[in-house]
Coordinates of C-alpha atoms in Angstrom, one line a residue:
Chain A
X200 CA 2.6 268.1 -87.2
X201 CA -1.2 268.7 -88.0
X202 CA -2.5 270.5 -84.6
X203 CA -4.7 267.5 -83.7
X204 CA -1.6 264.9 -83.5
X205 CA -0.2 264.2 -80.2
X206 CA 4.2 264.5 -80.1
X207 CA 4.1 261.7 -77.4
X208 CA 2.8 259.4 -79.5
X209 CA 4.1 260.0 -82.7
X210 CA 7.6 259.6 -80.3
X211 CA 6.3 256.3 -78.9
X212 CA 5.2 254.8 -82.3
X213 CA 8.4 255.7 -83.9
X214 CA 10.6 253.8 -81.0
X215 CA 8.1 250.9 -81.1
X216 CA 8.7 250.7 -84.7
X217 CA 12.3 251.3 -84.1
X218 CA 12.7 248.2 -81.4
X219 CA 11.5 245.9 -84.3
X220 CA 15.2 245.8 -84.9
X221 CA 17.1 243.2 -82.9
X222 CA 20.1 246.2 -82.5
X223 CA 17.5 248.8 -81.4
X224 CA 16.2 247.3 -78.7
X225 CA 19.8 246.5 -77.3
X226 CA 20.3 249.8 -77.6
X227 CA 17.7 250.9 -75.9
X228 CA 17.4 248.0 -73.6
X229 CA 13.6 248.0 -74.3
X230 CA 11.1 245.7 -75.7
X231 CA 7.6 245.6 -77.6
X232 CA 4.8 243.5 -76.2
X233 CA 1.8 242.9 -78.4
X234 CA -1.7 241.4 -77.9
X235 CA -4.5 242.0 -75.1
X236 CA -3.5 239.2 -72.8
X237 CA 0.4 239.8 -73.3
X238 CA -0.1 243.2 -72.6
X239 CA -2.4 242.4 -69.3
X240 CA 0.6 239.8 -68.5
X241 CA 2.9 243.0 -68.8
X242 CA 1.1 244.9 -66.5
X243 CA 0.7 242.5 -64.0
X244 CA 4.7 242.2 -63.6
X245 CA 6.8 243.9 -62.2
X246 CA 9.1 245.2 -65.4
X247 CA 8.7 249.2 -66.0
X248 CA 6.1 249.9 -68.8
X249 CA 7.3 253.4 -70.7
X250 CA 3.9 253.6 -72.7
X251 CA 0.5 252.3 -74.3
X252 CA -0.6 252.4 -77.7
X253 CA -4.1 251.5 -78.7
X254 CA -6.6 252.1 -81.3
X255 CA -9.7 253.8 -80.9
X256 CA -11.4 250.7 -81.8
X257 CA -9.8 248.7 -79.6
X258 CA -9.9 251.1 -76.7
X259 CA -13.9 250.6 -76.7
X260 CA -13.6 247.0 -76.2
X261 CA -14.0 246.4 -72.1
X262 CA -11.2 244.4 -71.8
X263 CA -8.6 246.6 -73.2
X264 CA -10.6 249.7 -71.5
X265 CA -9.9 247.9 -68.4
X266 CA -6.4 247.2 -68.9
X267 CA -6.1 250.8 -70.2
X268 CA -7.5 252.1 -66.8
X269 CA -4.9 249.6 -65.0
X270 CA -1.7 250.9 -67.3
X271 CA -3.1 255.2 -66.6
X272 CA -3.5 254.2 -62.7
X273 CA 0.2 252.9 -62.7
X274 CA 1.1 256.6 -64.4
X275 CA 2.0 254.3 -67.2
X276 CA 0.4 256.8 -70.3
X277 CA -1.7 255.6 -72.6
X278 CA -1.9 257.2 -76.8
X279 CA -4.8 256.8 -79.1
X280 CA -2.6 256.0 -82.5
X281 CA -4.4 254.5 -85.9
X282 CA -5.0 251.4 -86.9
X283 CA -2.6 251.7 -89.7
X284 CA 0.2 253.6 -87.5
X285 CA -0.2 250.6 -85.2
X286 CA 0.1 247.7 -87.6
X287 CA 3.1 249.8 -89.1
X288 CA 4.8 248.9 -85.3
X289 CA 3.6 245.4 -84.8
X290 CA 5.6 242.3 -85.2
X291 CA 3.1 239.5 -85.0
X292 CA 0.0 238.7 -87.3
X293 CA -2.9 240.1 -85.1
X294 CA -1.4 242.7 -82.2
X295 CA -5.4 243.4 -81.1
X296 CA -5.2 246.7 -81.4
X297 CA -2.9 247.2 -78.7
X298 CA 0.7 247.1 -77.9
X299 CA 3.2 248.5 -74.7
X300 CA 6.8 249.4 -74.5
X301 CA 8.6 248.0 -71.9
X302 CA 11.9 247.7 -70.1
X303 CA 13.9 244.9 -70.9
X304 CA 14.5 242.9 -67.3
X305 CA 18.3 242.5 -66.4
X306 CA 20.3 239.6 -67.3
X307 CA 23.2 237.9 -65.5
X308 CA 23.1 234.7 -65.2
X309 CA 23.2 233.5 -61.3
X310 CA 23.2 230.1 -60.2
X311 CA 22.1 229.5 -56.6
X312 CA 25.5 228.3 -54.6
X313 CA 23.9 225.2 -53.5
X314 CA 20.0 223.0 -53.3
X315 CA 18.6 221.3 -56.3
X316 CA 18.1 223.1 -59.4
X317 CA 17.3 222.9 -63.0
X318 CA 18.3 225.4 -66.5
X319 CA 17.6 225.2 -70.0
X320 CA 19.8 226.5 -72.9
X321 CA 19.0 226.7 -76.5
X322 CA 21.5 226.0 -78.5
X323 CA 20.5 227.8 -82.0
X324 CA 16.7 227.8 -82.2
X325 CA 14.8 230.0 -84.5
X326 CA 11.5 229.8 -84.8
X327 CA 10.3 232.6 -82.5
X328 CA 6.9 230.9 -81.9
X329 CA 8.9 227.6 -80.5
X330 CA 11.1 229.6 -78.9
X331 CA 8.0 231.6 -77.2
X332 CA 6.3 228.0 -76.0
X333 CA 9.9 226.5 -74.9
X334 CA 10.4 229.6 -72.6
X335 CA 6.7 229.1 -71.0
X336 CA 7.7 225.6 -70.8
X337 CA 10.5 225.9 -68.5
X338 CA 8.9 228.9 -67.1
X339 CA 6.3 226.4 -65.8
X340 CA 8.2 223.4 -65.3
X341 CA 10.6 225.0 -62.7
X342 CA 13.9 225.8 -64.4
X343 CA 15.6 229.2 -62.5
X344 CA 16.8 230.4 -65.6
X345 CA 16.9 229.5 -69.6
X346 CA 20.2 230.9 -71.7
X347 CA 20.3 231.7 -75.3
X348 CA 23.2 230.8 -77.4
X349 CA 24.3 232.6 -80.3
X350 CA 22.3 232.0 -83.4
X351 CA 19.2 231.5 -81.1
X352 CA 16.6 234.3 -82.5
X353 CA 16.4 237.6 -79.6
X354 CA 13.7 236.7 -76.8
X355 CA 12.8 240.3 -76.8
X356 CA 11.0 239.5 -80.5
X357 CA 7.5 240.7 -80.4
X358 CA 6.8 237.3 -81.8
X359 CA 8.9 235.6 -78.6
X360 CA 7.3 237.7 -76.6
X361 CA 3.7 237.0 -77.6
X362 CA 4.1 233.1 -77.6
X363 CA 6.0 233.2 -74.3
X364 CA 2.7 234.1 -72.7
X365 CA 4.0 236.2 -69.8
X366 CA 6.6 234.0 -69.1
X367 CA 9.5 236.2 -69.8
X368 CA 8.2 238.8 -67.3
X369 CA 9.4 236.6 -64.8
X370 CA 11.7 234.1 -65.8
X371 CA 15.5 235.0 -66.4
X372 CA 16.7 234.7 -70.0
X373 CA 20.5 235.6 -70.2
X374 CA 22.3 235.6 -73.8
X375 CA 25.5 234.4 -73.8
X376 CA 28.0 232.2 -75.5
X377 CA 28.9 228.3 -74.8
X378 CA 32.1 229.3 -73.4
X379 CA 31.1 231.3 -70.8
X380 CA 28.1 229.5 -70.4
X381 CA 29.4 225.9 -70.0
X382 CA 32.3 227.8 -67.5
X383 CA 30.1 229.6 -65.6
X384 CA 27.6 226.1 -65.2
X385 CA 30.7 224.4 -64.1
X386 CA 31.8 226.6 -61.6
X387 CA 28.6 226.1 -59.7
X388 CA 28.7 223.1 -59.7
X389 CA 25.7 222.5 -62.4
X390 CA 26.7 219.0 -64.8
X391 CA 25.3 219.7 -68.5
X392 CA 23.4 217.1 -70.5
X393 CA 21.9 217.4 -74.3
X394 CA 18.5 216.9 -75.8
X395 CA 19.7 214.7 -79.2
X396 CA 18.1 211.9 -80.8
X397 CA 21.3 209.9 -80.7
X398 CA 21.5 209.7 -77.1
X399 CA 20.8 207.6 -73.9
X400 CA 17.2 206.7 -74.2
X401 CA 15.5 208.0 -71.3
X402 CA 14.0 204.7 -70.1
X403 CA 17.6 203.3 -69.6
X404 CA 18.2 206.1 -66.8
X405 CA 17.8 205.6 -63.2
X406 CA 15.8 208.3 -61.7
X407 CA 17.5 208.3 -58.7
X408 CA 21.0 209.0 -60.1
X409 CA 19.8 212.4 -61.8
X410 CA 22.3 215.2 -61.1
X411 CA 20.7 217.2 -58.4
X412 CA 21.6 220.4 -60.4
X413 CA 21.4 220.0 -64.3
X414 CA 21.3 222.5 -67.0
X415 CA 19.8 220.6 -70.5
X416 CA 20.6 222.0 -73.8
X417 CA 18.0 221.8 -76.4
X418 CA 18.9 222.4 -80.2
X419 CA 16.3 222.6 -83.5
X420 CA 15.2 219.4 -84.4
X421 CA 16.4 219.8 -87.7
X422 CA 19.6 220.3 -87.0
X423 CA 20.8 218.7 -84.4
X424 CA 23.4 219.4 -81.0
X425 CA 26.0 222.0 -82.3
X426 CA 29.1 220.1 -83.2
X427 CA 31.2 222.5 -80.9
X428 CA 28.8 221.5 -78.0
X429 CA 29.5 217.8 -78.3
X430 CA 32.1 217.3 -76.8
X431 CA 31.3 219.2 -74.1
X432 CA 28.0 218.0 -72.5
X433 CA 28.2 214.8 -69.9
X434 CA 25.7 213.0 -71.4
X435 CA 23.3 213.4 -74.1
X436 CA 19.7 211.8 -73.5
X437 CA 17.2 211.1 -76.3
X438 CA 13.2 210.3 -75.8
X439 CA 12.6 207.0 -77.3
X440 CA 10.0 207.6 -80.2
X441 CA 7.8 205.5 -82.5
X442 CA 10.1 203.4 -85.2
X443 CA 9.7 205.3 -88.2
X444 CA 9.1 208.8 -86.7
X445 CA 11.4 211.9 -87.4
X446 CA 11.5 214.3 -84.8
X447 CA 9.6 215.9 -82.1
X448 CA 8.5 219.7 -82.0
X449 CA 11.1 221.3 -79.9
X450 CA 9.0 222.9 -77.6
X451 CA 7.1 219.4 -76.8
X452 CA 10.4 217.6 -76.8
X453 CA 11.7 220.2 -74.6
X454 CA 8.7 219.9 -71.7
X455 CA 9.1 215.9 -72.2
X456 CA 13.0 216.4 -71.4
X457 CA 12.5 218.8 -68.6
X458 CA 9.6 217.1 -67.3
X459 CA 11.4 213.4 -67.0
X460 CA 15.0 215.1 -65.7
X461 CA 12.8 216.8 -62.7
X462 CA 14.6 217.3 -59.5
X463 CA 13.8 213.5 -57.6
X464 CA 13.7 215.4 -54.1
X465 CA 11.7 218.3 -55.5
X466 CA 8.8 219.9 -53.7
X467 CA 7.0 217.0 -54.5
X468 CA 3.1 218.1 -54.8
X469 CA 0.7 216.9 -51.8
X470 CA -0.3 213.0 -52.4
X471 CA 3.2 210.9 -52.8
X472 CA 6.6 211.6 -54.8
X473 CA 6.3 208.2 -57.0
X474 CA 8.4 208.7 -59.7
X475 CA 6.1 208.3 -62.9
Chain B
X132 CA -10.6 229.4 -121.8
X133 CA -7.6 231.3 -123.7
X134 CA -5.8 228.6 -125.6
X135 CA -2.8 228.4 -123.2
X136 CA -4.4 227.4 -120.3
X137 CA -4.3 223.9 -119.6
X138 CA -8.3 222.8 -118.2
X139 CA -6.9 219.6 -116.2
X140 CA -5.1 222.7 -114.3
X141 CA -8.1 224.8 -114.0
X142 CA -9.9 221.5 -112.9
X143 CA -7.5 221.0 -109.8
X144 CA -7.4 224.0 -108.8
X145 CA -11.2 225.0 -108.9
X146 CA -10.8 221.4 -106.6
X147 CA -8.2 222.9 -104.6
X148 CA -10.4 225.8 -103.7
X149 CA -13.1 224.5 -102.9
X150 CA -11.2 221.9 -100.2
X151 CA -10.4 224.8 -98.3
X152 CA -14.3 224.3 -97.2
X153 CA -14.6 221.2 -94.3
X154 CA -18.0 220.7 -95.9
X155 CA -15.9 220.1 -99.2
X156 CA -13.2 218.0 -98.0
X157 CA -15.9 215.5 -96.2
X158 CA -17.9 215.2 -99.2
X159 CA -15.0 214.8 -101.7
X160 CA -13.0 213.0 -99.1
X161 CA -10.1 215.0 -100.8
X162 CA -7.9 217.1 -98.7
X163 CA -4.8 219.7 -99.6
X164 CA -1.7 219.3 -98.7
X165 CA 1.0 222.4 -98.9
X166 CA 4.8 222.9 -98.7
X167 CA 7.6 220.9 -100.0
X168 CA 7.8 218.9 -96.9
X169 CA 4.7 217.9 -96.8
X170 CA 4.1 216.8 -100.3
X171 CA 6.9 214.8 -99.8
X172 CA 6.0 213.3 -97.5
X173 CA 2.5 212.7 -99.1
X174 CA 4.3 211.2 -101.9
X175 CA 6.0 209.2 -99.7
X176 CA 2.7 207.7 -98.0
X177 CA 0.5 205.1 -99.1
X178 CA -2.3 207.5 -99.4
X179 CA -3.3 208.1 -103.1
X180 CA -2.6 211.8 -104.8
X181 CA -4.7 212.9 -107.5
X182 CA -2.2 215.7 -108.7
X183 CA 0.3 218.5 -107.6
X184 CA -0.1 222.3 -108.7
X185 CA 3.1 224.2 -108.7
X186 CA 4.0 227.6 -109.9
X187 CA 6.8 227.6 -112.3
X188 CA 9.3 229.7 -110.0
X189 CA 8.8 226.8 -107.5
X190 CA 9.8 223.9 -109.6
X191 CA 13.1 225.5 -110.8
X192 CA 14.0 224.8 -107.5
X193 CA 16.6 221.0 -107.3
X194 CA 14.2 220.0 -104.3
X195 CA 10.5 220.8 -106.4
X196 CA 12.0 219.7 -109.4
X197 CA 12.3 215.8 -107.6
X198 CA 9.3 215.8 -106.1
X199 CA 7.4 216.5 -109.6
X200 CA 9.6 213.8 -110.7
X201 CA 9.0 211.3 -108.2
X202 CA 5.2 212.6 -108.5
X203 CA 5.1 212.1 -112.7
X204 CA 7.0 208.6 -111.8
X205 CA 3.9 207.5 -109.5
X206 CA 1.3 208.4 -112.4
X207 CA 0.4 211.2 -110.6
X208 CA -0.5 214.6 -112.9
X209 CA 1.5 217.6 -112.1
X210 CA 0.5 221.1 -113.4
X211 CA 2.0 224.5 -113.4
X212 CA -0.3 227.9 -112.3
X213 CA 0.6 230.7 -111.7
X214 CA 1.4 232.5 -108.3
X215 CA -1.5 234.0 -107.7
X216 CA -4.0 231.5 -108.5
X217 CA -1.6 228.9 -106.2
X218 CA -2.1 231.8 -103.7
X219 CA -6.0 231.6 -104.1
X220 CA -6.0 227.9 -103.2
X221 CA -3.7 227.5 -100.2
X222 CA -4.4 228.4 -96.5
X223 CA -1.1 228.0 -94.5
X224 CA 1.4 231.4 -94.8
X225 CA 3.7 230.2 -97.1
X226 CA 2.6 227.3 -99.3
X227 CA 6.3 227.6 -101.0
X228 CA 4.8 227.4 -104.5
X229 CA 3.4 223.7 -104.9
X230 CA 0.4 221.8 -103.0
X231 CA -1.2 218.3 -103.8
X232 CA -4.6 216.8 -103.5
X233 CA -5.0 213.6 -101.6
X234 CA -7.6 211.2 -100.9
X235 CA -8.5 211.1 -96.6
X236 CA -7.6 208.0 -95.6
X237 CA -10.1 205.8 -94.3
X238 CA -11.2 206.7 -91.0
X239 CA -12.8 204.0 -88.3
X240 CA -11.7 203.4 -84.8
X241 CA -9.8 200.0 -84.9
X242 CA -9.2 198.8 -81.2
X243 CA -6.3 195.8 -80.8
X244 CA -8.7 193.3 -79.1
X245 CA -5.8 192.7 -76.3
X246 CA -2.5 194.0 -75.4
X247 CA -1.1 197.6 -74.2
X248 CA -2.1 200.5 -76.3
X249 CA -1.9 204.0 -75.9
X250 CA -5.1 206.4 -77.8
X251 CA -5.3 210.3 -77.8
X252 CA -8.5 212.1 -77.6
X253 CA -9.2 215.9 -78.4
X254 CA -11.7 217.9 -76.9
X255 CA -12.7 220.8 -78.4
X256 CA -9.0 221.8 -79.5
X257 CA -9.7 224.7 -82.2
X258 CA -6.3 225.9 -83.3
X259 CA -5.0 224.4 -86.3
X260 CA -1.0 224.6 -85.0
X261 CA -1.3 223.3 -82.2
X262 CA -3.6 220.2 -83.4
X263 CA -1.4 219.7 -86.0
X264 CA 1.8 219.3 -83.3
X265 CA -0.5 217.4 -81.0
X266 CA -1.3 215.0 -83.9
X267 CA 2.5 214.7 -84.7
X268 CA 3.4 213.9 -81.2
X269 CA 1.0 211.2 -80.7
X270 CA 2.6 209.0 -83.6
X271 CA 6.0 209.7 -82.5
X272 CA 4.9 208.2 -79.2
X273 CA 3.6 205.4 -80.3
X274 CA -0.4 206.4 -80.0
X275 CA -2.5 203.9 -81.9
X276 CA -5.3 206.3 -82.9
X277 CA -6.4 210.0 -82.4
X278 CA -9.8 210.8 -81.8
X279 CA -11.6 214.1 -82.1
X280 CA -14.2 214.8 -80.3
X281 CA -16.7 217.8 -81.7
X282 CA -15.7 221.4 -81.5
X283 CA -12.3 220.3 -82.4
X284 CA -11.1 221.6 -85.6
X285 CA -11.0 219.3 -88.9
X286 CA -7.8 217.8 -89.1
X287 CA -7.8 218.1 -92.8
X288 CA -7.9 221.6 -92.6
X289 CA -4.1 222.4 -94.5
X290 CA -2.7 224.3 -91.4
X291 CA -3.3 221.1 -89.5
X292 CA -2.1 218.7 -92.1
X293 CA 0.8 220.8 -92.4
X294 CA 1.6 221.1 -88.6
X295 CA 1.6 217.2 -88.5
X296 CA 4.5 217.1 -90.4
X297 CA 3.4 213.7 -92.4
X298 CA 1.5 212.0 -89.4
X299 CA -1.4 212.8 -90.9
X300 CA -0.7 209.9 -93.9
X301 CA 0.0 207.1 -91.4
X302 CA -1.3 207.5 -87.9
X303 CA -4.7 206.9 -87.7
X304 CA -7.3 210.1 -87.0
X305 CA -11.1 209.4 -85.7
X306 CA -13.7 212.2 -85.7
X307 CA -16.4 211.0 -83.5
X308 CA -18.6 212.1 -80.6
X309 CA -18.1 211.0 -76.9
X310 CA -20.8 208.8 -76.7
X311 CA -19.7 206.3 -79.4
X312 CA -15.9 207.3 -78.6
X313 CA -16.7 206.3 -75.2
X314 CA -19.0 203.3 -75.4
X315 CA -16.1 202.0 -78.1
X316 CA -13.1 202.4 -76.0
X317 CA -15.1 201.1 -72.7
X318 CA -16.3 197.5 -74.6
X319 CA -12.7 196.9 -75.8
X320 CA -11.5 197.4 -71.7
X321 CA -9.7 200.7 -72.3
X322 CA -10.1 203.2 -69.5
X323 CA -10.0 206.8 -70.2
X324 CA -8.1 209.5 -67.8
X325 CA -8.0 213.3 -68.7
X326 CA -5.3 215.7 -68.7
X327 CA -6.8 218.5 -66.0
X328 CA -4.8 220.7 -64.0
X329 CA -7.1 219.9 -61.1
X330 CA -5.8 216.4 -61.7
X331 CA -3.7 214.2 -59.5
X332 CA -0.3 215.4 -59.8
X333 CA 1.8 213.0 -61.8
X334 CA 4.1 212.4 -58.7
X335 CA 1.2 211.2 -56.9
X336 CA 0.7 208.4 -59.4
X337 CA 2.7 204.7 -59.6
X338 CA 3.6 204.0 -62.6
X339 CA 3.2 200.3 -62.0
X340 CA -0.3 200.7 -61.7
X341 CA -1.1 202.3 -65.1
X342 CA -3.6 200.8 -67.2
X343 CA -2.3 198.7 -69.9
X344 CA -4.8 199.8 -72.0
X345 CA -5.5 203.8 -71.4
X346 CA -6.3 206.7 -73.8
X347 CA -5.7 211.0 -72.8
X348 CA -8.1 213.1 -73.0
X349 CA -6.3 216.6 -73.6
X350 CA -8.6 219.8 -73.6
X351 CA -8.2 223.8 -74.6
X352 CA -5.8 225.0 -71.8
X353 CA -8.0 228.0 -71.5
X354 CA -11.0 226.0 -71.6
X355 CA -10.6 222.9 -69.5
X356 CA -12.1 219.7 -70.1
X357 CA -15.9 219.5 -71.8
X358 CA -18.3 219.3 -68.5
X359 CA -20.1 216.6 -70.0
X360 CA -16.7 214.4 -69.8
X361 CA -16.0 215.5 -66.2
X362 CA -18.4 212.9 -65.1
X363 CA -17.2 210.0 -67.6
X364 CA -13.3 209.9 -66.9
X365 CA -11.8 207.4 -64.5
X366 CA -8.9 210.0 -63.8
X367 CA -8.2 213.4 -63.8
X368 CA -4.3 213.9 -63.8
X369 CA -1.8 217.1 -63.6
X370 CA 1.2 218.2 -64.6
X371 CA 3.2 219.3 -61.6
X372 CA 3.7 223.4 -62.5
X373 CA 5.8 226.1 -60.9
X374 CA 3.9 228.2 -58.6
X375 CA 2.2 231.3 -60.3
X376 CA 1.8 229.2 -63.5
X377 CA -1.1 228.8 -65.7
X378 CA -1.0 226.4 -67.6
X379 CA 1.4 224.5 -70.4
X380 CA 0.4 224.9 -74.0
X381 CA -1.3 222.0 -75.0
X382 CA 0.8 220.4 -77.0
X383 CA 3.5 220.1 -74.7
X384 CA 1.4 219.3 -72.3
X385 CA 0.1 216.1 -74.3
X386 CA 3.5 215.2 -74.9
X387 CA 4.3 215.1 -71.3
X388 CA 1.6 213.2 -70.3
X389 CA 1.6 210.7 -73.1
X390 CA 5.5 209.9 -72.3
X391 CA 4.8 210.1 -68.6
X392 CA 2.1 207.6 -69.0
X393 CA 3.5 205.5 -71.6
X394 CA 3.4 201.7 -71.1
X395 CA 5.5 199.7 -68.0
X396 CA 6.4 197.4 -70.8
X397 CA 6.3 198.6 -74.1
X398 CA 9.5 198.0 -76.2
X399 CA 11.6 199.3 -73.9
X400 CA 14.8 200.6 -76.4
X401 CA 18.3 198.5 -75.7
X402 CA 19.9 199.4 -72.2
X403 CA 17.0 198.8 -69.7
X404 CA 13.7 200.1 -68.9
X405 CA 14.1 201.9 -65.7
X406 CA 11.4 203.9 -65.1
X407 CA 12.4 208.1 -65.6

């Protein structure tokens, strides 16, 4: 190494580089987060931080100085790396000079024993922005946890990550398959209903005979509910659209879905529970 | 020119370039269109094409190859460049070897004199995506008419027109500034409510009370509504969030309003019209 390159950040560029790959960062159980106000979300959470990286440029903007001195105070360290070496690490199109390596939360799924609740699972979606903005959604909109099913793309993406806005600091995202899934949902108690454009419109269901714990499967628009999944959900619901209309972005069907199944007896904000 | 090159290509594509520019598209009233779903569903619009460019790798492929076809069976010119100079012309990531140029439709804001109607109104929404989705979801919920207010970005912009996934080329799009957007919707008895997270909740509201006739305003989620609306509004209204949530992107957001204010009595689909 030339004498005025640090080891410890020539070690953390080459894992952040590394956890690009989907099988390093199982590995390693760590994640990349990209992005000034990711990385401030980051920061804020409680998941352990292993390290900064940040340009020089960067660094003399206020914000990142600030979030800089917030990451050093934590004994979270922070390395000066180039432009180039940090691009070579990123995963989305403008990483803003900064990036963090993280700990990847644990994941077992665990469904309260009883009380109203309310949990999301993607059943094959790829588009890591979508994916991102569906995991804010029900991040948001109340769900206690969202699970991937296979062929849905990792969460721990920088891409996800970024378009998940903080969310995934928080909210529980547990990978697993439809079988132990739909077994575990049905041991608790939890009925399962589908997001599918052949369903029950959602005008012809009585709010009052919602399930008072529901998990709702969402699949890409293109392609439909699984066909292994089927046969297997209680209902499937579809949101009446505009004659001649294809599809809804699964992100803003997904928020439509969640918001209209709500919990009827959930803590209702101050000023009424009307149903709207 | 060198002898091969054909100058009703050069022509196009010197137009193409040049669209990328608002200031061009208004004063051609010409816009670009990019992507094989897209020009398809360009061709399949009523709005007139004045020609396709596609690169010669591109049309090799079954799906190009019928869209030239259906394209050349319309009158329309197609023309083959080259990659780069494709490249040069197009503004979304991947333009997939082939855009089109396309006449703006005719743009006034056309008011039903009576019955329910939904409209959408933008305020200062600048990224392209997210417009585009917004746009998308308003026709698939029936929306009569977007408006854009200023400071939101030109919905001919090709990341837009792309992001719309063929709304663009049937559901009806508005710039215009408050004052007229106001005074227009407010003579033809429409009443305006914003989307505003210091809103009344949505549970708060009855939903037989809504206005038959009612149009959304939906703002920058980091932003909030314009303060020179604030005043003008009948209704500030919220979606109910989590606790320790920011905010929804906004086109989810719009999506849950517009379906949670959609009209008592619009065509409800077959098997009721319980409210959800």
């Amino acid at each position: 190494l030339p004498p005025d390159v640090d080891p410890i950040s020539v070690k953390l560029l080459t894992l952040a580089r590394d956890l690009q790959r989907r099988k390093a960062r199982e590995r390693h159980q760590l994640f990349v987060a990209e992005g000034v106000r990711t990385v401030e979300s980051l920061l804020a959470s409680a998941l352990p931080v292993r390290g900064l990286l940040v340009t020089p440029d960067a660094r003399r903007a206020p914000r990142v100085a600030a979030l800089c001195d917030v990451a050093e105070t934590g004994q979270v360290p922070v390395h000066e790396i180039s432009d180039a070496d940090l691009q070579s690490a990123a995963d989305t199109e403008n990483p803003q000079g900064v990036l963090a390596i993280a700990a990847i939360p644990e994941t077992t799924l665990r469904v309260p024993a009883a009380g109203v609740s309310r949990f999301l699972v993607l059943d094959a979606l790829q588009d890591p922005g979508n994916v991102g903005t569906v995991v804010r959604t029900a991040a948001a909109l109340g769900v206690t946890a969202t699970i991937c099913l296979p062929g849905t793309v990792d969460v721990w993406n920088a891409k996800v990550v970024r378009g998940a806005m903080g969310a995934l600091f928080s909210h529980p995202v547990i990978t697993m398959d439809w079988d132990r899934c739909s077994s575990a949902l049905r041991d608790a108690g939890v009925t399962c209903w589908a997001g599918d454009l052949g369903g029950v419109p959602l005008d012809a269901l009585d709010r009052g005979t919602l399930p008072e714990r529901l998990a709702l499967v969402v699949s890409n628009e293109g392609a439909g509910l699984s066909p292994h999944l089927e046969g297997s959900v209680a209902k499937r619901v579809a949101i009446p659209m505009a004659p001649g209309t294809e599809s809804l972005n699964v992100a803003v069907a997904t928020g439509i879905l969640l918001h209209a199944l709500r919990p009827v007896h959930a803590s209702a904000p101050a000023g009424g529970a009307t149903a709207v």
